[in-house]
PDB file of C-alpha atoms and ligand atoms in Angstrom:
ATOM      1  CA  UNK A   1     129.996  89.445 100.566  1.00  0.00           C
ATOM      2  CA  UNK A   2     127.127  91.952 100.593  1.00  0.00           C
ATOM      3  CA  UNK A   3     127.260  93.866 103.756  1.00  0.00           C
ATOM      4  CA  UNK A   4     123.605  94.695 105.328  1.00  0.00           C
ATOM      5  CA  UNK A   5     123.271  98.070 104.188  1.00  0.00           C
ATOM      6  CA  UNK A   6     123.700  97.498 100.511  1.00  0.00           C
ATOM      7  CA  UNK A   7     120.863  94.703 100.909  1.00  0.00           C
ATOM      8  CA  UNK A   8     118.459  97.147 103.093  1.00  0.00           C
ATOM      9  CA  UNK A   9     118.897  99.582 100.398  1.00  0.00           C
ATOM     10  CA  UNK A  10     118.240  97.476  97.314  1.00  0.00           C
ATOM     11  CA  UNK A  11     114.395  98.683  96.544  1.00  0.00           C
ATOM     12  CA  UNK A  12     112.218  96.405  95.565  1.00  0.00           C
ATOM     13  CA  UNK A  13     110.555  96.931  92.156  1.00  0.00           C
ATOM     14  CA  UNK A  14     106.811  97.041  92.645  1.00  0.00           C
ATOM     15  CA  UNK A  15     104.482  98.874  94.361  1.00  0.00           C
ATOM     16  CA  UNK A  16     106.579 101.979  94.690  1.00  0.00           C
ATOM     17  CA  UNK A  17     106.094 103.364  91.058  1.00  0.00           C
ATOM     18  CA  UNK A  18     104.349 106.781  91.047  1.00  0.00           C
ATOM     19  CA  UNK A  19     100.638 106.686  90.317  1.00  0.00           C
ATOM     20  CA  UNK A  20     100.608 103.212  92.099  1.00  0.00           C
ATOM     21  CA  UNK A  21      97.899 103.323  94.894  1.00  0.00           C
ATOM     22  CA  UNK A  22      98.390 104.183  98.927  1.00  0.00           C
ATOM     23  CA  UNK A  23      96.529 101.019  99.171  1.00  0.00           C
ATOM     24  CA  UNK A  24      98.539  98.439  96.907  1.00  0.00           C
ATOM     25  CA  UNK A  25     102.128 100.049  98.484  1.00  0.00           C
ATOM     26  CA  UNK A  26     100.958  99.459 101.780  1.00  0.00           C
ATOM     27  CA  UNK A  27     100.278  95.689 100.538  1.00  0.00           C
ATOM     28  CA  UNK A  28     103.420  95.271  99.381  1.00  0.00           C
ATOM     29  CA  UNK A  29     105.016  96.978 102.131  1.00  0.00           C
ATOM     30  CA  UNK A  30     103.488  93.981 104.487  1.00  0.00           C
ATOM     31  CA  UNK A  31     103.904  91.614 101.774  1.00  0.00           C
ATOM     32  CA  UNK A  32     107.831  92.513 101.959  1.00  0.00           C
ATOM     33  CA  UNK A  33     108.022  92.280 105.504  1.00  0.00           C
ATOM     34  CA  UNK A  34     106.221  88.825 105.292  1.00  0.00           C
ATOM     35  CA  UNK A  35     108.743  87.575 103.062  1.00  0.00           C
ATOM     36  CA  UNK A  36     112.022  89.134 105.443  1.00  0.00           C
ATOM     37  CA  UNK A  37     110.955  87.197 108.395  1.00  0.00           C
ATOM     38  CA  UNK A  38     114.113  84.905 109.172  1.00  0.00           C
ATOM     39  CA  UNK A  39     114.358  81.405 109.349  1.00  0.00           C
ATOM     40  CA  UNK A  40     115.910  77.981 109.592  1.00  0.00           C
ATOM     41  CA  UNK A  41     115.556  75.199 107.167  1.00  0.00           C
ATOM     42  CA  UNK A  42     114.819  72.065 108.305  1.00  0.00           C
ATOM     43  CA  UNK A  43     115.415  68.750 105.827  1.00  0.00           C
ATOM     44  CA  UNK A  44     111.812  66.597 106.367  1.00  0.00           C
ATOM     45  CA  UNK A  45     112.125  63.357 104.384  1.00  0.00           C
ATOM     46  CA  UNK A  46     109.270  60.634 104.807  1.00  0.00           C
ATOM     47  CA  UNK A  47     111.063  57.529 103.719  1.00  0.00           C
ATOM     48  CA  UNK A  48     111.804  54.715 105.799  1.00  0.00           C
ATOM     49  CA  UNK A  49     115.304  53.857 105.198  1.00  0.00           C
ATOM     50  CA  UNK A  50     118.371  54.095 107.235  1.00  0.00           C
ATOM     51  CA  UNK A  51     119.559  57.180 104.838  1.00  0.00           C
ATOM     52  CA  UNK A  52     116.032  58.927 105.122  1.00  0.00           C
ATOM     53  CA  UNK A  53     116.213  58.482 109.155  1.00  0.00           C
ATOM     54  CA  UNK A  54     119.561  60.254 109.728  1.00  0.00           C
ATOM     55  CA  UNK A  55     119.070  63.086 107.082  1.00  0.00           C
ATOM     56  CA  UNK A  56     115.327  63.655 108.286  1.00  0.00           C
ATOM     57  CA  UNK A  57     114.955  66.591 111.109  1.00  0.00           C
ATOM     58  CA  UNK A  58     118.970  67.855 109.999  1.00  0.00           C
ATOM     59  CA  UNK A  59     119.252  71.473 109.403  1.00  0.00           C
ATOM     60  CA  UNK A  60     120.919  73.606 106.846  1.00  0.00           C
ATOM     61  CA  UNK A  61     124.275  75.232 107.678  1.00  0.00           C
ATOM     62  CA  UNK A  62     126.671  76.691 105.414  1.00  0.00           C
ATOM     63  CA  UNK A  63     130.310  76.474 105.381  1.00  0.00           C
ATOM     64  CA  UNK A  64     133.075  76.212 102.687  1.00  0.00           C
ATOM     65  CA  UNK A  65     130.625  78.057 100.072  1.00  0.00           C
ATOM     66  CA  UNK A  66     128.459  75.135 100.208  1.00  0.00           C
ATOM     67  CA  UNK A  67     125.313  74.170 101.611  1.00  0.00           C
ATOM     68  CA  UNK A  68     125.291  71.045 103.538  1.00  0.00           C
ATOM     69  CA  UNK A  69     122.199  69.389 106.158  1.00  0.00           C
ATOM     70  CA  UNK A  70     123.866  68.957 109.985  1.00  0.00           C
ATOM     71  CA  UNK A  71     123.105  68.192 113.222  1.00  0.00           C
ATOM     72  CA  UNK A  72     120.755  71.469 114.551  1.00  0.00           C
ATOM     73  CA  UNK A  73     122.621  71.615 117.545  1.00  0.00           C
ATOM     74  CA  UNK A  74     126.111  73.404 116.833  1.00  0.00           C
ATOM     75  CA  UNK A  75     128.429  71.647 119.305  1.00  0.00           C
ATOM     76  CA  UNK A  76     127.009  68.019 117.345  1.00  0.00           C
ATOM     77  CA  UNK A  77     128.542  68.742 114.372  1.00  0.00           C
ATOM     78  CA  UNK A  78     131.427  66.882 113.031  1.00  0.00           C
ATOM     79  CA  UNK A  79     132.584  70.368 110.849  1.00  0.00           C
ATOM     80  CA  UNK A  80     132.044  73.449 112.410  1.00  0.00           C
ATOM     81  CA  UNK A  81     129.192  75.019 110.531  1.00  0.00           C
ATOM     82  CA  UNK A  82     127.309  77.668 110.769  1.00  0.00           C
ATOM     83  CA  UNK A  83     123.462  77.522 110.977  1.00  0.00           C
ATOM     84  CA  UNK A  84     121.614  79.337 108.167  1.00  0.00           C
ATOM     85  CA  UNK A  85     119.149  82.071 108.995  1.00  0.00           C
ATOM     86  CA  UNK A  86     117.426  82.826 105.382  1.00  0.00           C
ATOM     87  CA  UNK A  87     114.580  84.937 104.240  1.00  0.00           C
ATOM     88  CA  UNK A  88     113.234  85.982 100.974  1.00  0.00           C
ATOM     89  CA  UNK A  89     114.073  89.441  98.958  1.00  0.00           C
ATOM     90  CA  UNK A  90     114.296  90.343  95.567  1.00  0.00           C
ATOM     91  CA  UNK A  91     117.597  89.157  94.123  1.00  0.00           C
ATOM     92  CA  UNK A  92     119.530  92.211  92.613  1.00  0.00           C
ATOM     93  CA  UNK A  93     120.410  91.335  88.732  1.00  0.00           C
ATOM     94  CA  UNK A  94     122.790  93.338  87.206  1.00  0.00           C
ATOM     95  CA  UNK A  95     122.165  95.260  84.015  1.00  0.00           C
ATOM     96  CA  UNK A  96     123.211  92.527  81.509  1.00  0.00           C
ATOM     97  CA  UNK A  97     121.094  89.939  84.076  1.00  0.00           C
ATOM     98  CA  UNK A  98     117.996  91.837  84.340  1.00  0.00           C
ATOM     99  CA  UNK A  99     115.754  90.474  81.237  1.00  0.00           C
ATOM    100  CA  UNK A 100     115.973  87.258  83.337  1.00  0.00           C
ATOM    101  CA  UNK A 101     114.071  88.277  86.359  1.00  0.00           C
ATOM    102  CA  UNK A 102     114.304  85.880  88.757  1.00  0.00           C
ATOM    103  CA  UNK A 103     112.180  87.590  91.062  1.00  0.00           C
ATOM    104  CA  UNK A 104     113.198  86.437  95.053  1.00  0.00           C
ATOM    105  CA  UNK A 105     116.543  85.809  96.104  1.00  0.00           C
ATOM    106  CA  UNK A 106     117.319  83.441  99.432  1.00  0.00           C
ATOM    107  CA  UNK A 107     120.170  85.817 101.087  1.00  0.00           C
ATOM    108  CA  UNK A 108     121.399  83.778 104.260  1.00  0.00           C
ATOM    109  CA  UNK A 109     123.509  84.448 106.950  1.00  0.00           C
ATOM    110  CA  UNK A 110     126.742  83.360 106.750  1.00  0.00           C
ATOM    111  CA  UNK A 111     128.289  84.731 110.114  1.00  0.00           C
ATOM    112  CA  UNK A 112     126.661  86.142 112.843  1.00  0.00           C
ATOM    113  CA  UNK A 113     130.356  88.905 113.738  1.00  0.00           C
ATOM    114  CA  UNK A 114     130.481  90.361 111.713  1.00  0.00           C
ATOM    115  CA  UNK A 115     127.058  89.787 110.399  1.00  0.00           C
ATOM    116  CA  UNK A 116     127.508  88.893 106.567  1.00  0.00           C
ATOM    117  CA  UNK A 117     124.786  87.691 104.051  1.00  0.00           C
ATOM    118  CA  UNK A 118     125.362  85.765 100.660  1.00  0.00           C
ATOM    119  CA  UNK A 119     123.181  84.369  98.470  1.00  0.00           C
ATOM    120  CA  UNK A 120     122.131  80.792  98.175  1.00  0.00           C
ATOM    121  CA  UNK A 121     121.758  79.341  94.753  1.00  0.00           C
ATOM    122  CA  UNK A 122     122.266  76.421  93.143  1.00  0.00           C
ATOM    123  CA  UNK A 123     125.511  75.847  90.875  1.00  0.00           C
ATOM    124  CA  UNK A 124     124.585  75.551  86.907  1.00  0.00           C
ATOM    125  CA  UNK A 125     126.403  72.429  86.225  1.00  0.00           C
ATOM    126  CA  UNK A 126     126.349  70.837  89.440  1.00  0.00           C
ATOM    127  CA  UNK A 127     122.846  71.286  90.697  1.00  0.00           C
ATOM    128  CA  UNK A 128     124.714  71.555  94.119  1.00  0.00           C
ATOM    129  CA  UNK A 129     123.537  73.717  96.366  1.00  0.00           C
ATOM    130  CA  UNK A 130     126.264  77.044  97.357  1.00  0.00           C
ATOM    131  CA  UNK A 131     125.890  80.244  98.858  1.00  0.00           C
ATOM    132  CA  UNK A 132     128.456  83.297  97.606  1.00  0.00           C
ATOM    133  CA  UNK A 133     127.994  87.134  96.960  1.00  0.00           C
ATOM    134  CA  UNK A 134     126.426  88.720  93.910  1.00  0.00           C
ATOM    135  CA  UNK A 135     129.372  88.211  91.523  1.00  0.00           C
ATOM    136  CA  UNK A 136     129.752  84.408  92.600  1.00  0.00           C
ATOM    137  CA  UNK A 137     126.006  83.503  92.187  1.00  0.00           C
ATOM    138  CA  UNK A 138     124.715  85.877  89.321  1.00  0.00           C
ATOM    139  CA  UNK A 139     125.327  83.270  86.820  1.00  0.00           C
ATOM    140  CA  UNK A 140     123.922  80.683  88.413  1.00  0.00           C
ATOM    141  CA  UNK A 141     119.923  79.288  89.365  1.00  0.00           C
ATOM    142  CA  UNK A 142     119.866  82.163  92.282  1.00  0.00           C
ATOM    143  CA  UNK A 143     116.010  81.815  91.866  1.00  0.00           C
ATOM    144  CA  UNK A 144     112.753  82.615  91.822  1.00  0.00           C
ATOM    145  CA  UNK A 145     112.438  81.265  95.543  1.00  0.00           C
ATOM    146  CA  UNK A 146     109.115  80.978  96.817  1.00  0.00           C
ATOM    147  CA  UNK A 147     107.169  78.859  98.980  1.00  0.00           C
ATOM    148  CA  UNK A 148     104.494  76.366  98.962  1.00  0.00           C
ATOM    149  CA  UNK A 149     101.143  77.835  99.685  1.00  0.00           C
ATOM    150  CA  UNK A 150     101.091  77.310 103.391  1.00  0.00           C
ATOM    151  CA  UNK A 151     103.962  78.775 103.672  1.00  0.00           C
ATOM    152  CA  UNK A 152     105.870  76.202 104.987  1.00  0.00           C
ATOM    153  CA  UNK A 153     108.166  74.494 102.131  1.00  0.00           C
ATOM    154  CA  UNK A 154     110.647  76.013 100.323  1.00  0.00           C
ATOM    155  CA  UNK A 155     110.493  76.127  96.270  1.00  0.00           C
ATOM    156  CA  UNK A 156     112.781  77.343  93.516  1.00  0.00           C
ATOM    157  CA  UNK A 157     111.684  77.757  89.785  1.00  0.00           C
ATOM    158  CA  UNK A 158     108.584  75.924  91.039  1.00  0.00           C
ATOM    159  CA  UNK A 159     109.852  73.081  92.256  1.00  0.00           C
ATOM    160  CA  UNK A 160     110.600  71.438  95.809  1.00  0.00           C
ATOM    161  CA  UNK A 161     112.600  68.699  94.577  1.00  0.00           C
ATOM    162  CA  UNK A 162     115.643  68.814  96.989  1.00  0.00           C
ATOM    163  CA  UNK A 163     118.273  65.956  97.392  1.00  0.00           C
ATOM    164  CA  UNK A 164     120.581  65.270 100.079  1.00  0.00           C
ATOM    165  CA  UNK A 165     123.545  63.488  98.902  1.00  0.00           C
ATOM    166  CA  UNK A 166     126.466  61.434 100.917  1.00  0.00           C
ATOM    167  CA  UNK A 167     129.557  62.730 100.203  1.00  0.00           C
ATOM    168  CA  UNK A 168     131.290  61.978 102.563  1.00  0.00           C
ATOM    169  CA  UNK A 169     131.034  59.734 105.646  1.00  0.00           C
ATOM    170  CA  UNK A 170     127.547  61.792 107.467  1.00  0.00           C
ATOM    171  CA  UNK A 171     128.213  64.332 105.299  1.00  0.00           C
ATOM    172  CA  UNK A 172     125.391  65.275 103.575  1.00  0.00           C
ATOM    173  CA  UNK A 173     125.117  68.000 100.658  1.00  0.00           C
ATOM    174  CA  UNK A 174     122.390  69.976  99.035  1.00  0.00           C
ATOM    175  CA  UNK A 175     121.470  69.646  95.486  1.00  0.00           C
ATOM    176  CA  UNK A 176     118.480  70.709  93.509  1.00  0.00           C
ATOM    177  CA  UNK A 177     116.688  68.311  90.952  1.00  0.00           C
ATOM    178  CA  UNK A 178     116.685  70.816  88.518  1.00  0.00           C
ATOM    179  CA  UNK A 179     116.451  68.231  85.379  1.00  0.00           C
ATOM    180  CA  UNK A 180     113.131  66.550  87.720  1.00  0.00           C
ATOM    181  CA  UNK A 181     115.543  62.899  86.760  1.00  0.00           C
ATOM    182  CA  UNK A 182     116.475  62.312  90.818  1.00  0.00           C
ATOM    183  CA  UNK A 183     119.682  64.398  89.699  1.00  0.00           C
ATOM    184  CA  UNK A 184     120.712  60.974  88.011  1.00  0.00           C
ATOM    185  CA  UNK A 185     122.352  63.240  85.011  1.00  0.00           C
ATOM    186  CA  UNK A 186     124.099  65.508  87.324  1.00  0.00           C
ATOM    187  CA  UNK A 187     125.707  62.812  89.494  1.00  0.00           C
ATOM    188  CA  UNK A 188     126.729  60.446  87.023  1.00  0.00           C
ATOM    189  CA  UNK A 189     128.702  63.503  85.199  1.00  0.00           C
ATOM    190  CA  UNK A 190     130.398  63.961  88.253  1.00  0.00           C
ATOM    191  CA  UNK A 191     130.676  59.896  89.139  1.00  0.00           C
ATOM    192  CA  UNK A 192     128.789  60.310  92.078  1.00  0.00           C
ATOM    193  CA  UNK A 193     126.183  57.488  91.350  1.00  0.00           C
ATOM    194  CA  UNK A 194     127.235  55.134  94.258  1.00  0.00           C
ATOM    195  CA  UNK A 195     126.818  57.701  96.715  1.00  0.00           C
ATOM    196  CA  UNK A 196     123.549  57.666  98.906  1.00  0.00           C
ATOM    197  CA  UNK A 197     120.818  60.427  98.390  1.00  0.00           C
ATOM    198  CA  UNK A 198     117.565  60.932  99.630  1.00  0.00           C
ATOM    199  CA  UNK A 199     114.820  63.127  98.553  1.00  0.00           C
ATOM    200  CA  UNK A 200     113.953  66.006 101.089  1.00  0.00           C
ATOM    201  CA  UNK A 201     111.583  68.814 101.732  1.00  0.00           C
ATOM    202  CA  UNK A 202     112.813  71.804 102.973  1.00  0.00           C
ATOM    203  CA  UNK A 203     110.856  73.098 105.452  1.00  0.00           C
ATOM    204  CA  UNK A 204     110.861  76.777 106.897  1.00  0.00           C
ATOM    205  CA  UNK A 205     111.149  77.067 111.045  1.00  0.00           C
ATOM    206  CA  UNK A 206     110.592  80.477 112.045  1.00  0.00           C
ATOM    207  CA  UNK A 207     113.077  81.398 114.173  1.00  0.00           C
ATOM    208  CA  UNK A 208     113.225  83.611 117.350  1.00  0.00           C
ATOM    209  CA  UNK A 209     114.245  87.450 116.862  1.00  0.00           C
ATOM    210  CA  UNK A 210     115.041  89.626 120.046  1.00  0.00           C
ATOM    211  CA  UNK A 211     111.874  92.117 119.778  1.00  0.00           C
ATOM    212  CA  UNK A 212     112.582  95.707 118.594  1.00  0.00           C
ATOM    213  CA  UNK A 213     112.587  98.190 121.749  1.00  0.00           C
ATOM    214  CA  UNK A 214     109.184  99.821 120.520  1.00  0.00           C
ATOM    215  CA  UNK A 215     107.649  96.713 120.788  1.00  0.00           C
ATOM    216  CA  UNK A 216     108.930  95.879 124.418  1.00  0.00           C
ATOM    217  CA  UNK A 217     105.521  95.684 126.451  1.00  0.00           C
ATOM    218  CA  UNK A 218     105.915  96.072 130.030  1.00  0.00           C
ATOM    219  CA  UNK A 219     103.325  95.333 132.484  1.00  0.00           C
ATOM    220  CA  UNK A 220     101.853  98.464 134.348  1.00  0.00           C
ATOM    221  CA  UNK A 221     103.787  98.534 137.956  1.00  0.00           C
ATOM    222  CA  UNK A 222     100.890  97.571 139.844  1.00  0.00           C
ATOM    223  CA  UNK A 223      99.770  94.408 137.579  1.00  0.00           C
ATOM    224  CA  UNK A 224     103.380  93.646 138.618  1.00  0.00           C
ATOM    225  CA  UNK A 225     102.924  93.662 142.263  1.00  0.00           C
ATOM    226  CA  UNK A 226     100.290  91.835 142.275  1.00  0.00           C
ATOM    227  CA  UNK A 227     102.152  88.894 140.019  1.00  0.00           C
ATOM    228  CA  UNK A 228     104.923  89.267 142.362  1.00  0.00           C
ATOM    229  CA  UNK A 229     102.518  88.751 145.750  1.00  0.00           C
ATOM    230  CA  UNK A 230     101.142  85.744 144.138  1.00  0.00           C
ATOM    231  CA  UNK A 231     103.811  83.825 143.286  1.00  0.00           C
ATOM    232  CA  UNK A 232     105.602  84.580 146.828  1.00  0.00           C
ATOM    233  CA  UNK A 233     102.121  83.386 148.405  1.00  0.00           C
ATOM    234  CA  UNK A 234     102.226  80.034 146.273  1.00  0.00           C
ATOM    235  CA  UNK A 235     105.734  79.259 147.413  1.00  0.00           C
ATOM    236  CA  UNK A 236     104.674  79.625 151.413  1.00  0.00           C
ATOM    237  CA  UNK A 237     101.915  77.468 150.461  1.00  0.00           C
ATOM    238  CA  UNK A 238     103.980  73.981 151.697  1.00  0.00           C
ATOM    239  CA  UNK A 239     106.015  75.852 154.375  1.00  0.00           C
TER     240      UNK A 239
HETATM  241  C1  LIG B   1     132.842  88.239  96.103  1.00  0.00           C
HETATM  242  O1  LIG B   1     133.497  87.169  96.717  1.00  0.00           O
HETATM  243  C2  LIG B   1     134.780  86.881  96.146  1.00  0.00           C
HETATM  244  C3  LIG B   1     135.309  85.612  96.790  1.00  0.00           C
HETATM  245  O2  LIG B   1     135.173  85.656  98.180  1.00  0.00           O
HETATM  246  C4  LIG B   1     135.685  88.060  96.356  1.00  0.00           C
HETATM  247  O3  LIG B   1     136.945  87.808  95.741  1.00  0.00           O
HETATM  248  C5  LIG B   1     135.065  89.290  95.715  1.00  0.00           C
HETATM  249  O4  LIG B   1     135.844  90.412  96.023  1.00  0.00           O
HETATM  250  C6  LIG B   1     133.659  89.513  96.251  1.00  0.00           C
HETATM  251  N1  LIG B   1     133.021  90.572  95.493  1.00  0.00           N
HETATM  252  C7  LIG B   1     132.414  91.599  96.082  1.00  0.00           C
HETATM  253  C8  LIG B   1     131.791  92.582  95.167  1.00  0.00           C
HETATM  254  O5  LIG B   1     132.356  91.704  97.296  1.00  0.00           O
HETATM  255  C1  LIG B   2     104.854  81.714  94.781  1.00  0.00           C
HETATM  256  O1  LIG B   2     104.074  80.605  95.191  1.00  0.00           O
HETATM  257  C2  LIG B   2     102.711  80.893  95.370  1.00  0.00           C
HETATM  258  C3  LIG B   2     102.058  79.636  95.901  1.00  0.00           C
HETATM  259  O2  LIG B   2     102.677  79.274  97.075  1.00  0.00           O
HETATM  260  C4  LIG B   2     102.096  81.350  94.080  1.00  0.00           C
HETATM  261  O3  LIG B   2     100.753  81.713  94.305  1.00  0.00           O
HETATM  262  C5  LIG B   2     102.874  82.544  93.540  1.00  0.00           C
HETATM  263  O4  LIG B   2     102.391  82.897  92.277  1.00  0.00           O
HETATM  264  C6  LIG B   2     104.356  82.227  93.457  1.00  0.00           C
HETATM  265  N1  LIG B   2     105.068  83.432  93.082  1.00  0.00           N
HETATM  266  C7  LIG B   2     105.907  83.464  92.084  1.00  0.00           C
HETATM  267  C8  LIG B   2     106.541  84.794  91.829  1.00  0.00           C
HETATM  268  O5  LIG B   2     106.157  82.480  91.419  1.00  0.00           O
END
């Protein structure tokens, strides 16, 4: 597991070599902070089957070093799960990994207490989607993540082809269409070919962060009286 310091402390690679202008550090200094906002992901799939029905509007969780799509509400889930919070920073190679430069990582919570982050990647062989620390993922597809233009959908090496896949009864994996073949190659190697799946996007939902005490904003005390009059004169209003 990486613990939050080490992550915090990992320095990411542009922008902060000498001779590199105040201006472009300060860029990527925003565009850093852009890319650590946290988030949910949300499964969106279009289709009009039965299949694309229940997967569409699930939401990521992790548990069991896997990545699966459940219910977004916690107490509806038939496995306990917990509910990914991701964002985007610079996945750490390791010497022998660095020529590969897979530029952005997806670390993701993977419990809140302690709060512990792994790394989401897909498996090499499998295509399925995991989550596990450094030394678990490096040899995997741990990136480039990125996202579609707007912002909203969730690529890696380029691509958003994401497939949910029936494994069990409602329970529905991740896997990434690396070979761009509907992951026909991958499931029929692991005789999975009879199971459902259902292509889905997977969309980013920004999620709620308890603001930072310097950027608490109280109103001045007498703007506060005045709210408080108000709303005491509205409630007398049918008495
Ligand atoms: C990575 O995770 C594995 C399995 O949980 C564990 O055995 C190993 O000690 C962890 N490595 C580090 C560097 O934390
Ligand atoms: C990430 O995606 C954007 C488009 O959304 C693209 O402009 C950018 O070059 C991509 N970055 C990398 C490192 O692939």
């Amino acid at each position: 597991m990486i613990g939050l310091l080490t992550l915090t402390s990992i320095p990411t690679v542009t922008g902060v070599a000498f001779g590199v202008s105040e201006q472009r550090k300060s860029n990527q200094r925003k565009e850093d902070a852009r890319r650590m906002v946290k988030f949910h992901i949300d499964a969106v799939c279009d289709g009009d089957t039965d299949d694309d029905r229940d997967v569409n509007g699930r939401r990521v969780v992790v548990r069991n070093d896997k990545v699966y799509l459940d219910d977004p509400d916690p107490r509806k889930r038939s496995v306990p799960s917990f509910t990914s919070l991701a964002f985007y920073i610079e996945y750490p190679e390791l010497e022998e990994t660095k020529h590969l430069d897979r530029g952005l990582g997806l670390p993701t919570y993977v419990s809140a207490n302690p709060p512990l982050l792994n790394w989401i990647y897909a498996d090499v062989d499998t295509h399925e989607l995991k989550y596990g620390n450094r030394t678990q993922s490096v040899e995997h597809v741990v990136g480039p993540w990125n996202w579609t233009e707007d912002e909203k959908v969730i690529m890696l090496e380029e691509s958003i082809s994401f497939y949910a896949v029936e494994e069990g009864e409602g329970e529905w994996a991740l896997y990434f269409d690396r070979d761009g073949d509907e992951l026909s190659s991958v499931l029929e190697e692991q005789s999975m070919l009879d199971n459902a799946f259902v292509p889905v996007n997977l969309v980013r939902r920004i999620a709620e962060e308890p603001p930072a005490p310097t950027q608490q904003q109280k109103p001045p005390p007498q703007q506060q009286q005045q709210s408080q009059g108000q709303s005491s004169g509205s409630d007398r209003q049918n008495g």
